[in-house]
mmCIF file of C-alpha atoms and ligand atoms in Angstrom:
data_model
loop_
_atom_site.group_PDB
_atom_site.id
_atom_site.type_symbol
_atom_site.label_atom_id
_atom_site.label_comp_id
_atom_site.label_asym_id
_atom_site.label_seq_id
_atom_site.Cartn_x
_atom_site.Cartn_y
_atom_site.Cartn_z
ATOM 1 C CA UNK A 1 -19.440 -27.549 -10.772
ATOM 2 C CA UNK A 2 -22.708 -26.755 -9.117
ATOM 3 C CA UNK A 3 -23.407 -23.017 -9.160
ATOM 4 C CA UNK A 4 -25.983 -21.725 -6.685
ATOM 5 C CA UNK A 5 -26.982 -18.098 -7.181
ATOM 6 C CA UNK A 6 -28.536 -16.435 -4.148
ATOM 7 C CA UNK A 7 -30.325 -13.054 -3.981
ATOM 8 C CA UNK A 8 -27.940 -11.734 -1.296
ATOM 9 C CA UNK A 9 -24.699 -12.560 0.558
ATOM 10 C CA UNK A 10 -26.817 -13.262 3.664
ATOM 11 C CA UNK A 11 -28.801 -15.952 1.827
ATOM 12 C CA UNK A 12 -25.562 -17.342 0.398
ATOM 13 C CA UNK A 13 -24.146 -17.651 3.905
ATOM 14 C CA UNK A 14 -27.305 -19.470 5.044
ATOM 15 C CA UNK A 15 -27.098 -21.923 2.121
ATOM 16 C CA UNK A 16 -23.454 -22.623 2.946
ATOM 17 C CA UNK A 17 -24.278 -23.093 6.643
ATOM 18 C CA UNK A 18 -27.011 -25.600 5.792
ATOM 19 C CA UNK A 19 -24.494 -27.606 3.711
ATOM 20 C CA UNK A 20 -21.977 -27.542 6.577
ATOM 21 C CA UNK A 21 -24.690 -28.484 9.053
ATOM 22 C CA UNK A 22 -25.494 -31.609 7.000
ATOM 23 C CA UNK A 23 -21.809 -32.521 6.805
ATOM 24 C CA UNK A 24 -21.123 -32.151 10.534
ATOM 25 C CA UNK A 25 -24.280 -34.040 11.560
ATOM 26 C CA UNK A 26 -23.647 -36.846 9.035
ATOM 27 C CA UNK A 27 -19.930 -37.113 9.829
ATOM 28 C CA UNK A 28 -19.225 -35.791 13.349
ATOM 29 C CA UNK A 29 -15.472 -36.427 12.921
ATOM 30 C CA UNK A 30 -15.335 -34.469 9.651
ATOM 31 C CA UNK A 31 -12.122 -32.719 8.649
ATOM 32 C CA UNK A 32 -12.958 -29.164 7.587
ATOM 33 C CA UNK A 33 -10.721 -26.879 5.556
ATOM 34 C CA UNK A 34 -11.371 -23.284 6.619
ATOM 35 C CA UNK A 35 -10.878 -19.900 4.982
ATOM 36 C CA UNK A 36 -10.534 -16.324 6.192
ATOM 37 C CA UNK A 37 -11.453 -12.978 4.615
ATOM 38 C CA UNK A 38 -14.772 -11.141 4.749
ATOM 39 C CA UNK A 39 -16.575 -13.696 2.626
ATOM 40 C CA UNK A 40 -17.029 -16.583 5.118
ATOM 41 C CA UNK A 41 -17.972 -14.299 8.052
ATOM 42 C CA UNK A 42 -21.733 -14.709 7.559
ATOM 43 C CA UNK A 43 -21.282 -18.473 7.321
ATOM 44 C CA UNK A 44 -19.281 -18.556 10.566
ATOM 45 C CA UNK A 45 -21.886 -16.400 12.326
ATOM 46 C CA UNK A 46 -24.626 -18.822 11.296
ATOM 47 C CA UNK A 47 -22.586 -21.856 12.403
ATOM 48 C CA UNK A 48 -22.106 -20.210 15.797
ATOM 49 C CA UNK A 49 -25.842 -19.550 16.017
ATOM 50 C CA UNK A 50 -26.619 -23.158 15.116
ATOM 51 C CA UNK A 51 -24.129 -24.347 17.729
ATOM 52 C CA UNK A 52 -25.613 -22.161 20.473
ATOM 53 C CA UNK A 53 -29.281 -22.445 19.600
ATOM 54 C CA UNK A 54 -29.621 -25.772 17.807
ATOM 55 C CA UNK A 55 -26.910 -27.880 19.384
ATOM 56 C CA UNK A 56 -24.754 -28.243 16.280
ATOM 57 C CA UNK A 57 -21.810 -30.141 17.759
ATOM 58 C CA UNK A 58 -18.256 -29.476 16.592
ATOM 59 C CA UNK A 59 -16.528 -31.517 19.310
ATOM 60 C CA UNK A 60 -15.406 -34.229 16.894
ATOM 61 C CA UNK A 61 -14.208 -32.112 13.984
ATOM 62 C CA UNK A 62 -10.648 -31.364 12.907
ATOM 63 C CA UNK A 63 -9.814 -28.124 11.091
ATOM 64 C CA UNK A 64 -7.061 -26.993 8.750
ATOM 65 C CA UNK A 65 -6.870 -23.382 7.636
ATOM 66 C CA UNK A 66 -5.761 -22.478 4.153
ATOM 67 C CA UNK A 67 -3.171 -19.836 4.835
ATOM 68 C CA UNK A 68 -1.407 -17.325 7.074
ATOM 69 C CA UNK A 69 0.805 -14.257 6.701
ATOM 70 C CA UNK A 70 4.526 -14.793 7.213
ATOM 71 C CA UNK A 71 5.977 -12.734 10.049
ATOM 72 C CA UNK A 72 2.766 -12.157 12.019
ATOM 73 C CA UNK A 73 2.489 -13.523 15.547
ATOM 74 C CA UNK A 74 -0.723 -15.431 16.248
ATOM 75 C CA UNK A 75 -1.761 -12.528 18.491
ATOM 76 C CA UNK A 76 -1.390 -9.866 15.735
ATOM 77 C CA UNK A 77 -4.796 -8.240 15.056
ATOM 78 C CA UNK A 78 -4.554 -9.072 11.322
ATOM 79 C CA UNK A 79 -3.261 -12.643 11.698
ATOM 80 C CA UNK A 80 -5.492 -15.425 10.471
ATOM 81 C CA UNK A 81 -4.942 -17.188 13.812
ATOM 82 C CA UNK A 82 -6.596 -14.265 15.541
ATOM 83 C CA UNK A 83 -9.312 -13.981 12.877
ATOM 84 C CA UNK A 84 -10.303 -17.636 13.266
ATOM 85 C CA UNK A 85 -10.218 -17.504 17.047
ATOM 86 C CA UNK A 86 -12.399 -14.401 17.223
ATOM 87 C CA UNK A 87 -14.820 -15.247 14.435
ATOM 88 C CA UNK A 88 -15.333 -18.958 15.014
ATOM 89 C CA UNK A 89 -13.190 -21.060 17.340
ATOM 90 C CA UNK A 90 -13.875 -19.132 20.560
ATOM 91 C CA UNK A 91 -17.612 -19.466 19.972
ATOM 92 C CA UNK A 92 -17.983 -23.179 19.174
ATOM 93 C CA UNK A 93 -16.905 -26.398 20.901
ATOM 94 C CA UNK A 94 -14.066 -27.424 18.574
ATOM 95 C CA UNK A 95 -11.233 -29.214 20.424
ATOM 96 C CA UNK A 96 -8.198 -26.862 20.483
ATOM 97 C CA UNK A 97 -5.790 -29.736 19.765
ATOM 98 C CA UNK A 98 -7.561 -30.465 16.488
ATOM 99 C CA UNK A 99 -7.283 -26.892 15.155
ATOM 100 C CA UNK A 100 -4.496 -26.355 12.612
ATOM 101 C CA UNK A 101 -3.285 -23.176 10.928
ATOM 102 C CA UNK A 102 -0.074 -22.493 9.061
ATOM 103 C CA UNK A 103 2.509 -20.917 11.373
ATOM 104 C CA UNK A 104 3.540 -17.534 10.002
ATOM 105 C CA UNK A 105 6.456 -17.468 12.451
ATOM 106 C CA UNK A 106 7.874 -20.879 11.477
ATOM 107 C CA UNK A 107 11.672 -20.687 11.416
ATOM 108 C CA UNK A 108 11.828 -23.195 8.564
ATOM 109 C CA UNK A 109 8.859 -22.624 6.248
ATOM 110 C CA UNK A 110 9.675 -25.583 4.003
ATOM 111 C CA UNK A 111 9.871 -28.025 6.896
ATOM 112 C CA UNK A 112 6.683 -26.577 8.378
ATOM 113 C CA UNK A 113 4.876 -26.900 5.037
ATOM 114 C CA UNK A 114 5.861 -30.551 4.615
ATOM 115 C CA UNK A 115 4.677 -31.255 8.149
ATOM 116 C CA UNK A 116 1.336 -29.483 7.489
ATOM 117 C CA UNK A 117 0.723 -31.707 4.467
ATOM 118 C CA UNK A 118 1.557 -34.778 6.559
ATOM 119 C CA UNK A 119 -0.919 -33.716 9.235
ATOM 120 C CA UNK A 120 -3.681 -33.310 6.668
ATOM 121 C CA UNK A 121 -2.979 -36.813 5.354
ATOM 122 C CA UNK A 122 -2.771 -38.271 8.868
ATOM 123 C CA UNK A 123 -6.195 -36.774 9.663
ATOM 124 C CA UNK A 124 -7.609 -38.674 6.680
ATOM 125 C CA UNK A 125 -7.650 -35.758 4.226
ATOM 126 C CA UNK A 126 -10.000 -32.786 4.093
ATOM 127 C CA UNK A 127 -13.677 -33.668 3.734
ATOM 128 C CA UNK A 128 -14.960 -30.214 2.912
ATOM 129 C CA UNK A 129 -12.839 -27.198 2.024
ATOM 130 C CA UNK A 130 -14.384 -23.753 2.354
ATOM 131 C CA UNK A 131 -12.952 -21.262 -0.121
ATOM 132 C CA UNK A 132 -13.289 -17.613 -0.987
ATOM 133 C CA UNK A 133 -11.843 -16.174 -4.170
ATOM 134 C CA UNK A 134 -9.449 -13.264 -4.629
ATOM 135 C CA UNK A 135 -10.224 -10.459 -7.075
ATOM 136 C CA UNK A 136 -7.375 -11.898 -9.171
ATOM 137 C CA UNK A 137 -8.765 -15.463 -9.072
ATOM 138 C CA UNK A 138 -6.617 -16.763 -6.217
ATOM 139 C CA UNK A 139 -7.744 -19.517 -3.852
ATOM 140 C CA UNK A 140 -6.031 -19.706 -0.487
ATOM 141 C CA UNK A 141 -3.134 -17.420 -1.325
ATOM 142 C CA UNK A 142 -2.315 -19.179 -4.593
ATOM 143 C CA UNK A 143 -1.789 -16.165 -6.790
ATOM 144 C CA UNK A 144 -2.008 -16.205 -10.611
ATOM 145 C CA UNK A 145 0.856 -18.265 -12.099
ATOM 146 C CA UNK A 146 0.806 -20.678 -9.135
ATOM 147 C CA UNK A 147 1.431 -24.265 -10.172
ATOM 148 C CA UNK A 148 -1.904 -26.036 -10.401
ATOM 149 C CA UNK A 149 -0.177 -29.015 -8.748
ATOM 150 C CA UNK A 150 1.386 -26.979 -5.912
ATOM 151 C CA UNK A 151 1.506 -28.066 -2.271
ATOM 152 C CA UNK A 152 1.689 -26.042 0.960
ATOM 153 C CA UNK A 153 4.532 -23.544 0.606
ATOM 154 C CA UNK A 154 5.723 -19.936 0.788
ATOM 155 C CA UNK A 155 4.151 -17.519 -1.713
ATOM 156 C CA UNK A 156 4.637 -13.855 -2.574
ATOM 157 C CA UNK A 157 1.471 -11.751 -2.762
ATOM 158 C CA UNK A 158 0.508 -9.781 -5.876
ATOM 159 C CA UNK A 159 -0.051 -6.036 -5.689
ATOM 160 C CA UNK A 160 -3.770 -6.683 -6.301
ATOM 161 C CA UNK A 161 -3.984 -8.795 -3.138
ATOM 162 C CA UNK A 162 -1.828 -6.445 -1.059
ATOM 163 C CA UNK A 163 -4.124 -3.619 -2.118
ATOM 164 C CA UNK A 164 -7.284 -5.663 -1.369
ATOM 165 C CA UNK A 165 -6.057 -6.736 2.078
ATOM 166 C CA UNK A 166 -4.632 -3.425 3.291
ATOM 167 C CA UNK A 167 -7.975 -2.683 4.950
ATOM 168 C CA UNK A 168 -7.021 -5.107 7.733
ATOM 169 C CA UNK A 169 -3.799 -3.180 8.519
ATOM 170 C CA UNK A 170 -2.948 0.384 9.569
ATOM 171 C CA UNK A 171 -1.409 1.072 6.167
ATOM 172 C CA UNK A 172 -0.336 -0.738 3.016
ATOM 173 C CA UNK A 173 3.315 -0.995 4.125
ATOM 174 C CA UNK A 174 2.281 -3.190 7.019
ATOM 175 C CA UNK A 175 0.760 -5.858 4.750
ATOM 176 C CA UNK A 176 3.207 -8.792 4.720
ATOM 177 C CA UNK A 177 4.530 -9.618 1.252
ATOM 178 C CA UNK A 178 4.856 -13.312 2.001
ATOM 179 C CA UNK A 179 2.421 -15.976 3.130
ATOM 180 C CA UNK A 180 2.216 -19.716 3.723
ATOM 181 C CA UNK A 181 -0.654 -21.305 1.833
ATOM 182 C CA UNK A 182 -1.986 -24.741 1.065
ATOM 183 C CA UNK A 183 -1.196 -25.436 -2.575
ATOM 184 C CA UNK A 184 -3.681 -25.724 -5.403
ATOM 185 C CA UNK A 185 -2.920 -29.463 -5.469
ATOM 186 C CA UNK A 186 -3.620 -29.677 -1.728
ATOM 187 C CA UNK A 187 -6.999 -27.969 -2.178
ATOM 188 C CA UNK A 188 -7.846 -30.228 -5.118
ATOM 189 C CA UNK A 189 -7.565 -33.283 -2.852
ATOM 190 C CA UNK A 190 -10.413 -32.128 -0.609
ATOM 191 C CA UNK A 191 -13.422 -34.396 -1.146
ATOM 192 C CA UNK A 192 -15.795 -31.443 -1.504
ATOM 193 C CA UNK A 193 -14.977 -27.783 -2.207
ATOM 194 C CA UNK A 194 -17.456 -25.085 -1.219
ATOM 195 C CA UNK A 195 -16.505 -21.724 -2.700
ATOM 196 C CA UNK A 196 -18.312 -18.529 -1.712
ATOM 197 C CA UNK A 197 -18.186 -15.291 -3.694
ATOM 198 C CA UNK A 198 -20.131 -12.144 -2.905
ATOM 199 C CA UNK A 199 -20.200 -8.679 -4.441
ATOM 200 C CA UNK A 200 -19.523 -7.122 -7.815
ATOM 201 C CA UNK A 201 -15.753 -7.016 -7.270
ATOM 202 C CA UNK A 202 -15.736 -10.807 -7.590
ATOM 203 C CA UNK A 203 -17.796 -10.992 -10.805
ATOM 204 C CA UNK A 204 -14.858 -11.196 -13.213
ATOM 205 C CA UNK A 205 -12.959 -13.760 -11.109
ATOM 206 C CA UNK A 206 -16.127 -15.876 -10.806
ATOM 207 C CA UNK A 207 -16.672 -15.762 -14.560
ATOM 208 C CA UNK A 208 -13.057 -16.783 -15.237
ATOM 209 C CA UNK A 209 -13.279 -19.585 -12.648
ATOM 210 C CA UNK A 210 -16.567 -21.082 -13.840
ATOM 211 C CA UNK A 211 -16.643 -20.357 -17.565
ATOM 212 C CA UNK A 212 -13.088 -19.428 -18.562
ATOM 213 C CA UNK A 213 -10.315 -21.809 -19.595
ATOM 214 C CA UNK A 214 -8.471 -23.837 -16.951
ATOM 215 C CA UNK A 215 -5.358 -21.766 -16.474
ATOM 216 C CA UNK A 216 -2.803 -20.859 -13.824
ATOM 217 C CA UNK A 217 -3.670 -17.247 -14.644
ATOM 218 C CA UNK A 218 -6.840 -17.878 -12.654
ATOM 219 C CA UNK A 219 -5.905 -20.590 -10.130
ATOM 220 C CA UNK A 220 -9.566 -21.036 -9.093
ATOM 221 C CA UNK A 221 -10.347 -22.252 -12.644
ATOM 222 C CA UNK A 222 -8.676 -25.584 -11.855
ATOM 223 C CA UNK A 223 -11.769 -26.358 -9.765
ATOM 224 C CA UNK A 224 -13.415 -27.225 -13.100
ATOM 225 C CA UNK A 225 -11.362 -30.445 -12.874
ATOM 226 C CA UNK A 226 -12.608 -31.243 -9.357
ATOM 227 C CA UNK A 227 -15.539 -33.691 -9.229
ATOM 228 C CA UNK A 228 -17.423 -32.058 -6.329
ATOM 229 C CA UNK A 229 -17.461 -28.266 -6.233
ATOM 230 C CA UNK A 230 -20.311 -26.086 -5.049
ATOM 231 C CA UNK A 231 -20.022 -22.380 -5.880
ATOM 232 C CA UNK A 232 -22.373 -20.091 -3.981
ATOM 233 C CA UNK A 233 -22.454 -16.619 -5.507
ATOM 234 C CA UNK A 234 -24.801 -13.730 -4.880
ATOM 235 C CA UNK A 235 -26.396 -11.943 -7.844
ATOM 236 C CA UNK A 236 -23.617 -9.334 -7.969
ATOM 237 C CA UNK A 237 -20.809 -11.904 -8.069
ATOM 238 C CA UNK A 238 -22.728 -13.990 -10.631
ATOM 239 C CA UNK A 239 -23.481 -11.002 -12.885
ATOM 240 C CA UNK A 240 -20.918 -11.892 -15.580
ATOM 241 C CA UNK A 241 -21.846 -15.569 -15.923
ATOM 242 C CA UNK A 242 -23.123 -16.329 -19.431
ATOM 243 C CA UNK A 243 -25.008 -19.427 -18.267
ATOM 244 C CA UNK A 244 -26.496 -17.964 -15.093
ATOM 245 C CA UNK A 245 -30.048 -18.833 -16.168
ATOM 246 C CA UNK A 246 -29.063 -22.440 -16.752
ATOM 247 C CA UNK A 247 -27.477 -22.730 -13.275
ATOM 248 C CA UNK A 248 -30.637 -21.257 -11.736
ATOM 249 C CA UNK A 249 -32.807 -23.681 -13.687
ATOM 250 C CA UNK A 250 -30.693 -26.704 -12.659
ATOM 251 C CA UNK A 251 -30.797 -25.761 -8.977
ATOM 252 C CA UNK A 252 -34.534 -24.964 -8.995
ATOM 253 C CA UNK A 253 -35.259 -28.334 -10.629
ATOM 254 C CA UNK A 254 -33.523 -30.349 -7.898
ATOM 255 C CA UNK A 255 -35.630 -32.215 -5.382
ATOM 256 C CA UNK A 256 -35.674 -30.268 -2.077
ATOM 257 C CA UNK A 257 -33.824 -32.997 -0.148
ATOM 258 C CA UNK A 258 -30.928 -32.875 -2.588
ATOM 259 C CA UNK A 259 -30.407 -29.120 -2.683
ATOM 260 C CA UNK A 260 -27.932 -29.010 0.181
ATOM 261 C CA UNK A 261 -26.676 -32.579 0.146
ATOM 262 C CA UNK A 262 -25.584 -33.101 -3.466
ATOM 263 C CA UNK A 263 -22.091 -34.363 -2.657
ATOM 264 C CA UNK A 264 -22.673 -35.602 0.882
ATOM 265 C CA UNK A 265 -22.663 -39.319 -0.065
ATOM 266 C CA UNK A 266 -18.988 -38.970 -1.084
ATOM 267 C CA UNK A 267 -18.093 -38.339 2.574
ATOM 268 C CA UNK A 268 -19.944 -41.359 3.840
ATOM 269 C CA UNK A 269 -18.711 -43.923 1.326
ATOM 270 C CA UNK A 270 -15.352 -44.617 2.946
HETATM 271 C C1 GLP B 301 -7.673 -13.453 1.050
HETATM 272 C C2 GLP B 301 -7.549 -14.921 1.503
HETATM 273 C C3 GLP B 301 -8.424 -15.831 0.686
HETATM 274 C C4 GLP B 301 -9.754 -15.134 0.479
HETATM 275 C C5 GLP B 301 -9.575 -13.950 -0.430
HETATM 276 C C6 GLP B 301 -10.800 -13.065 -0.559
HETATM 277 O O1 GLP B 301 -6.510 -12.811 0.793
HETATM 278 N N1 GLP B 301 -6.227 -15.457 1.527
HETATM 279 O O2 GLP B 301 -8.577 -17.096 1.333
HETATM 280 O O3 GLP B 301 -10.672 -15.998 -0.114
HETATM 281 O O4 GLP B 301 -8.414 -13.224 -0.143
HETATM 282 O O5 GLP B 301 -10.978 -12.261 0.560
HETATM 283 P P1 GLP B 301 -12.375 -11.587 0.924
HETATM 284 O O6 GLP B 301 -13.253 -12.711 1.318
HETATM 285 O O7 GLP B 301 -12.089 -10.667 2.061
HETATM 286 O O8 GLP B 301 -12.844 -10.906 -0.293
#
């Protein structure tokens, strides 16, 4: 795991955008795994700016989102379909037919989930997966106790997550209890994972993910077994890391050209 500690969430978003920029320019047909939540918003804003002002071209990319609430129409204000449309897709030149999100209204969730996995494989697999982290250590919506080998499927949210996500709804009773999410095993097959974590509320989950044991109690901890993970955390989210000084030292010692391209060669080998 490469841990990059940035002074602020804004600088973390810029670092992540520079990594994405390299990926999209080096591999214009890249397959990107996308995440929702507050965390990637700064990253998406910077990608939009780079598209509009610097010609960053998304016309060849394919996208797969991690998750969606069950029972919400795409048009619902809190749906992840709507979130992605408003915060990224409407502002860049991604081809609509290459955008994929789990369908929260699917009549047969199991059949839909199998099909979603097939589509990811048919696209050649995910090159770079953007991730946030839940306060309880979830990635996507893989809550604690999720199988570390799980695939796309229906999940039930924990109270911690329902509580954390109620801010997007009128009240807590409106938060769906069920979701469709890529599995931990699905995420682990991405060639590169880029996880962002900002703010003190994430400090314990970040510590458990980076320095705790690999355990289904903190699904994000399985990323320790992934060969190419970049974690970008601001000072607040990194505050509980015992080896923070070492991560800073490693990153500062890298040659400039390598700082945002560490794992890029893995995308260009095939
Ligand atoms: C949500 C999403 C995750 C996200 C996490 C953190 O419920 N399903 O993909 O990473 O919880 O959200 P936030 O970025 O708003 O803190």
